[in-house]
Short mmCIF file of C-alpha atoms in Angstrom, two decimals:
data_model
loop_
_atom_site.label_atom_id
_atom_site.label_comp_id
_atom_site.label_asym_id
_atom_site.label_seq_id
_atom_site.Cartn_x
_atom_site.Cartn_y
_atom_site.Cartn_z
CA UNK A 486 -22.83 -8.89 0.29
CA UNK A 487 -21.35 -5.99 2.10
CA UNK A 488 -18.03 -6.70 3.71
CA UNK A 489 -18.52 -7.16 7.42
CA UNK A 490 -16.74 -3.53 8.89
CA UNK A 491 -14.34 -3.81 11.82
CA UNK A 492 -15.23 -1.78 15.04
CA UNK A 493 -13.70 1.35 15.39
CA UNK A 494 -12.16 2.37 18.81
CA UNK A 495 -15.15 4.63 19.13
CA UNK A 496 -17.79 2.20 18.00
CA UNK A 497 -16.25 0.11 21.06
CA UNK A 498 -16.34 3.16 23.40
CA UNK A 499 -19.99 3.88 22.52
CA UNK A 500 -21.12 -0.29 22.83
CA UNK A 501 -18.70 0.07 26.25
CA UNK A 502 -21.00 2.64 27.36
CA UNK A 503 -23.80 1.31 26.69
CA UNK A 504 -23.10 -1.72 28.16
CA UNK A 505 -22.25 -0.13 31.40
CA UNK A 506 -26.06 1.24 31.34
CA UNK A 507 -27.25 -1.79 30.93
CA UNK A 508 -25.07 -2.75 33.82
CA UNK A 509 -23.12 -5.92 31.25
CA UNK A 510 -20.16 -6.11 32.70
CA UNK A 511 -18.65 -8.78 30.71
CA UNK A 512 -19.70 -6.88 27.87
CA UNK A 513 -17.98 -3.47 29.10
CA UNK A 514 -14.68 -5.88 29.77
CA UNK A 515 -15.03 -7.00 26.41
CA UNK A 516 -14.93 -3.56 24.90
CA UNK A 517 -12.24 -2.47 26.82
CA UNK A 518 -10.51 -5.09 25.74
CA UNK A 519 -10.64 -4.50 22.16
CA UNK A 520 -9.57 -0.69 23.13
CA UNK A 521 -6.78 -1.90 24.75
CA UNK A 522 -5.54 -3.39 21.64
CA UNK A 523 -6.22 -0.75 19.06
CA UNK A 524 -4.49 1.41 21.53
CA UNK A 525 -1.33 -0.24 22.33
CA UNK A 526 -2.67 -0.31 26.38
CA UNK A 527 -2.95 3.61 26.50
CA UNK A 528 -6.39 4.58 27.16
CA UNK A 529 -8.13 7.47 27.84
CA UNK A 530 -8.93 8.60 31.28
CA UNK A 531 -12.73 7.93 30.47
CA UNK A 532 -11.95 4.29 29.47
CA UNK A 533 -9.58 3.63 32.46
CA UNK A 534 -12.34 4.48 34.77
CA UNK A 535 -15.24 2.67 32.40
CA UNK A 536 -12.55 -0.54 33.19
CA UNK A 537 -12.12 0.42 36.64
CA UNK A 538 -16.15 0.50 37.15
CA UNK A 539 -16.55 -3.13 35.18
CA UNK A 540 -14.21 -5.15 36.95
CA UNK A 541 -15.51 -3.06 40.60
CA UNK A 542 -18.86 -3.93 40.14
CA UNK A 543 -18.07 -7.77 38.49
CA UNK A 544 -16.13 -8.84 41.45
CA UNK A 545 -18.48 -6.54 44.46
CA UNK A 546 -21.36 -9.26 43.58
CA UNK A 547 -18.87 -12.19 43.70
CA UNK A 548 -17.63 -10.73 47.11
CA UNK A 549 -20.54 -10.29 48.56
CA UNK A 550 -22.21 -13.68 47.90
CA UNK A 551 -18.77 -15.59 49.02
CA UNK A 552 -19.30 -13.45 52.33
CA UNK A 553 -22.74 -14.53 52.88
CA UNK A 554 -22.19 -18.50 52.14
CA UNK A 555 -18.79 -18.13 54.43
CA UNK A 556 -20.66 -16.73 57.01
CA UNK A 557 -23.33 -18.97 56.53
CA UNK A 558 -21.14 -22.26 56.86
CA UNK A 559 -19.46 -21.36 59.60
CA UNK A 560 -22.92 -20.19 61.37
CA UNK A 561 -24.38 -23.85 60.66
CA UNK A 562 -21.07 -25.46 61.34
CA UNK A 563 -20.44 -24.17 64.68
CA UNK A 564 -24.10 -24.25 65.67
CA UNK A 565 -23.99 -28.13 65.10
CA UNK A 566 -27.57 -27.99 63.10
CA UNK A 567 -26.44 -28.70 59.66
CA UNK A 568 -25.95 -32.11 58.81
CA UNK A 569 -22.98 -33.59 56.98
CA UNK A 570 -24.41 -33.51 53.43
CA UNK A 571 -25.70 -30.04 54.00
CA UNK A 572 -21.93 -28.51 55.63
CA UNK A 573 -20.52 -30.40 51.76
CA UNK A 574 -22.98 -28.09 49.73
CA UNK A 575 -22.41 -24.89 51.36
CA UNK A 576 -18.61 -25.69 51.02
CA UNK A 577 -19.15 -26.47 47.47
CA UNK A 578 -20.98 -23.35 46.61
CA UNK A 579 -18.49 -21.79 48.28
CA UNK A 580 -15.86 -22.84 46.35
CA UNK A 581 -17.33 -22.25 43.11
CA UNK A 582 -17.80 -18.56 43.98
CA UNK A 583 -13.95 -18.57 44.73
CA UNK A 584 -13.37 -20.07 41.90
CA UNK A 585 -15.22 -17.72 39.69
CA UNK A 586 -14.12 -14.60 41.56
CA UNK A 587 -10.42 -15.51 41.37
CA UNK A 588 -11.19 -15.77 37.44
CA UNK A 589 -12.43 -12.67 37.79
CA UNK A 590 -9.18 -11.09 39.45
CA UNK A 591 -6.31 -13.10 37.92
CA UNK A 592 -8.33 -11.35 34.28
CA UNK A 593 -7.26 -7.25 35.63
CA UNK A 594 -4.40 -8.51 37.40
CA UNK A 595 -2.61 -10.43 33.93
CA UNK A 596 -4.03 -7.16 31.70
CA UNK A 597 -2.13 -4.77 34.18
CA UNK A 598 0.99 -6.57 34.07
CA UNK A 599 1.25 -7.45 30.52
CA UNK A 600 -0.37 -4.41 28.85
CA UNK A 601 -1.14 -1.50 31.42
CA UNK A 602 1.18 -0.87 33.42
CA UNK A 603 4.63 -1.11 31.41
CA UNK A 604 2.52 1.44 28.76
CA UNK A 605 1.53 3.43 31.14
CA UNK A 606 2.64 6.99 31.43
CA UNK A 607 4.52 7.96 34.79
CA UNK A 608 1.78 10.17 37.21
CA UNK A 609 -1.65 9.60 37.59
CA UNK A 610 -1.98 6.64 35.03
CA UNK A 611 0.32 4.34 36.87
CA UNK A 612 -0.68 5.33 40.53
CA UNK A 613 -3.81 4.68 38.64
CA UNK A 614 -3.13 1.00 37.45
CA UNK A 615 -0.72 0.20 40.49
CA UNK A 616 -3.17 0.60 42.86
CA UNK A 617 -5.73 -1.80 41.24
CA UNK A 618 -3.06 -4.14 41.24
CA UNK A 619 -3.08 -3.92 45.16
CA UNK A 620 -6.81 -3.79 45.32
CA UNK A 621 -7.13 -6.86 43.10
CA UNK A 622 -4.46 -8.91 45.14
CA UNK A 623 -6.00 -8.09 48.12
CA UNK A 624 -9.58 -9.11 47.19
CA UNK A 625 -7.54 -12.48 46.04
CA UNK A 626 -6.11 -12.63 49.58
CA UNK A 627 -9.29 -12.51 51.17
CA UNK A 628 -10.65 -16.07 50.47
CA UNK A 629 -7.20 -17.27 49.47
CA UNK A 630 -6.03 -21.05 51.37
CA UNK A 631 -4.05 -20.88 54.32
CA UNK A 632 -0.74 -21.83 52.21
CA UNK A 633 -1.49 -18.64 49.54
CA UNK A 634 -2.66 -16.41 51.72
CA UNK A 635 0.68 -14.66 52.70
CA UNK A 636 1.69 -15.07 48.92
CA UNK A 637 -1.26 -12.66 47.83
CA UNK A 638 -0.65 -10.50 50.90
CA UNK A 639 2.55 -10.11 49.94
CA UNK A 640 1.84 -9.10 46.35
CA UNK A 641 -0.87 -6.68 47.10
CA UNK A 642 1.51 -4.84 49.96
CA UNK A 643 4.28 -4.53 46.92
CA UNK A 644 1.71 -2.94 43.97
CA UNK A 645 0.74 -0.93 47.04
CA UNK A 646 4.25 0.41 47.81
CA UNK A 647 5.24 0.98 44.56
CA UNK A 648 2.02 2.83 43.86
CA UNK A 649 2.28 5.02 47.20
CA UNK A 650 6.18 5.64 46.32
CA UNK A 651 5.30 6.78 42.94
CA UNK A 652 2.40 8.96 43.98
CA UNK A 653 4.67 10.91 46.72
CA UNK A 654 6.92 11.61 43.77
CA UNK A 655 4.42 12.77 41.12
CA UNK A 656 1.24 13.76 42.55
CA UNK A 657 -0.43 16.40 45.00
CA UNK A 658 -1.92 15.85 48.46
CA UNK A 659 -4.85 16.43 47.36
CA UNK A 660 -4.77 14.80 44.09
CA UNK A 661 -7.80 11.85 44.44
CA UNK A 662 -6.07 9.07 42.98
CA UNK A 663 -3.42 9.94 45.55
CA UNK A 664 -5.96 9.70 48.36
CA UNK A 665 -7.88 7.01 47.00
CA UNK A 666 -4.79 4.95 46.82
CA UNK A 667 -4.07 5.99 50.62
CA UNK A 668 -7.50 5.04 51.35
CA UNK A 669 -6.92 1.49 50.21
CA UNK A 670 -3.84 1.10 51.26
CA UNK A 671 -5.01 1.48 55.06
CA UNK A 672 -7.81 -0.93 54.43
CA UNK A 673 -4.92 -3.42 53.85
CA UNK A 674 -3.04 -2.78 56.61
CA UNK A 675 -5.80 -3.11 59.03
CA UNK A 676 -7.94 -6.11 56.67
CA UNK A 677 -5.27 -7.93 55.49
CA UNK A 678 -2.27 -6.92 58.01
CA UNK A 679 -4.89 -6.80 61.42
CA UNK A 680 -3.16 -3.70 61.97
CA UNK A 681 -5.41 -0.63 62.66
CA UNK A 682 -2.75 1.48 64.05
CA UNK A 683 0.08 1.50 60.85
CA UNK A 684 -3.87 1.86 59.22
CA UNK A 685 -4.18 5.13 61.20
CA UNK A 686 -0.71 6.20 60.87
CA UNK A 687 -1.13 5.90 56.76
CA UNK A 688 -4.46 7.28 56.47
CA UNK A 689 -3.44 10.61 59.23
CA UNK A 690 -0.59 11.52 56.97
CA UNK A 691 -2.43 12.19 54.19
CA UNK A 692 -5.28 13.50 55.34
CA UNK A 693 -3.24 15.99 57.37
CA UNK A 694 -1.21 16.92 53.84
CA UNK A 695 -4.38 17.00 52.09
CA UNK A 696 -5.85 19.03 54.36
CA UNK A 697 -2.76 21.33 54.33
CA UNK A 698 -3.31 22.32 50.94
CA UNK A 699 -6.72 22.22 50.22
CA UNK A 700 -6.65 25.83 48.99
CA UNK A 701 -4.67 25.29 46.58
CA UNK A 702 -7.00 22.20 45.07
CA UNK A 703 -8.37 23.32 41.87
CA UNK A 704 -12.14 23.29 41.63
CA UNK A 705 -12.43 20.25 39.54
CA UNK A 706 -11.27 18.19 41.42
CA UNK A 707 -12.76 19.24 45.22
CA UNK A 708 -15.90 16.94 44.99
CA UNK A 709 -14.00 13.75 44.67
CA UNK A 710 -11.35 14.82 47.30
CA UNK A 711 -13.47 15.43 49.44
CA UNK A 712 -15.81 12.83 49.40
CA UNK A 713 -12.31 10.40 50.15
CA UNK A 714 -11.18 12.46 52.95
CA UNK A 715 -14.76 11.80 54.80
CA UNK A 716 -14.14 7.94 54.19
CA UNK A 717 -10.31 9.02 55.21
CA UNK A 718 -12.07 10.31 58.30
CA UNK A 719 -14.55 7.84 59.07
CA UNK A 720 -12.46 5.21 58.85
CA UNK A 721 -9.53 7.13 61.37
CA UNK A 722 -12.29 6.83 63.70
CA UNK A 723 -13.05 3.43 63.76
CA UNK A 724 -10.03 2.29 63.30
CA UNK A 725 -9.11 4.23 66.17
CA UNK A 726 -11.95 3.26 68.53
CA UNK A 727 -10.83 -0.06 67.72
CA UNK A 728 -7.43 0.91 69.79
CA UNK A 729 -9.04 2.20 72.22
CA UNK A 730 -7.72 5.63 71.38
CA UNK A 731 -10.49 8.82 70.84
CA UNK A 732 -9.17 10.42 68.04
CA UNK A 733 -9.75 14.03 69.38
CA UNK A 734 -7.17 15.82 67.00
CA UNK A 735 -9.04 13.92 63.73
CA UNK A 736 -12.54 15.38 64.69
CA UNK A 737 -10.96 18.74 65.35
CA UNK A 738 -9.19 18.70 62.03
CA UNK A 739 -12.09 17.70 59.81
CA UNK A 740 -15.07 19.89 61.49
CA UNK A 741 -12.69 23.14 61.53
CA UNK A 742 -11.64 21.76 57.22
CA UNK A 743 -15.50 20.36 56.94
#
């Protein structure tokens, strides 16, 4: 009998790959997982966003179906047309779906801390892995009880910080983890904080210093900036609506950068 060969990083890499086709997401976790230990929690950019992708897409299904049965029990709830029996089975399913999405979370946010972040190199990487640490605190926060709720805010407004600090310091305006991190960041303020104008204030000043230097932005990299300075944009003008306030100087901006 042959002796049974141990994956290679690579073999993982390809089966992560794979995987991801096949839209597995466990499986892609999995993978990554293994990586993470043959690599002493330094992987490649191509694995970082292959983990990035996994836990994204295993946690947007979650998200959406606790949205639709919270929405749902609090449509037959106030409505008065489900019965008592029928209010404990929505709650139920609602809970499970908690349940299974804070598994989810608490999984990225424990592999951060213990492994990614202290390896990770100063720059992009740990904008890179401080900001999921936000995003993954602030899903948490979102169906988190009354008594956690500020506890999770809390967290996610700290990773945030410490990932906006850090990207000030060692990344370009235009850079896209830099945007995409002030992107998210706003969504917190006005989600989690109900506070669309320190959203607005956030998500001006970089667009404005992105927009500044968007000469200089090296060609690879133009697509993807882009693409987060038209969510930048589009969300500047909700948000904005939502104060009552036309945001004249953000239209002008982006149709004379467009």
């Amino acid at each position: 009998m042959s002796p049974v060969r141990i994956a290679t990083r690579a073999d993982c890499l390809s089966i992560a790959k794979v995987a991801e086709q096949a839209e597995r997401w466990d499986d892609v976790i999995s993978q990554l997982k293994s990586i993470i230990t043959y690599s002493d929690a330094r992987l490649s950019t191509e694995e970082r966003n292959l983990l990035s992708i996994a836990y994204k897409n295993a946690t947007s299904t979650l998200r959406n179906s606790w949205r639709t049965i919270e929405t749902l029990e609090k449509q037959e709830t106030d409505n008065g047309r489900a019965t008592r029996r029928e209010q404990v089975l929505l709650r139920r399913e609602r809970e499970k779906i908690e349940q299974e999405l804070a598994n989810v979370c608490q999984d990225l946010l424990k592999l951060l801390q213990t492994h990614l972040v202290p390896a990770a190199d100063p720059g992009e990487e740990k904008v890179f892995y401080c900001k999921m640490q936000g995003d993954y605190y602030r899903y948490v926060t979102e169906f988190a009880r009354k008594q956690n709720h500020e506890h999770y805010a809390q967290l996610s407004l700290e990773a945030y910080k410490a990932a906006y600090k850090h990207s000030l310091s060692t990344l370009e305006p235009w850079h896209p983890t830099r945007l995409g991190l002030a992107l998210n960041f706003a969504v917190y303020y006005r989600d989690v904080r109900a506070s669309p104008e320190r959203a607005c204030h956030l998500a001006k000043h970089a667009f404005d210093e992105a927009v500044a230097m968007l000469n200089d932005m090296p060609e690879q990299a133009f697509k993807d900036s882009v693409m987060i300075l038209q969510l930048l944009r589009d969300d500047l003008i909700l948000w904005s609506a939502e104060m009552q306030h036309e945001p004249g100087d953000v239209k002008a901006d982006l149709l004379k950068h467009k």
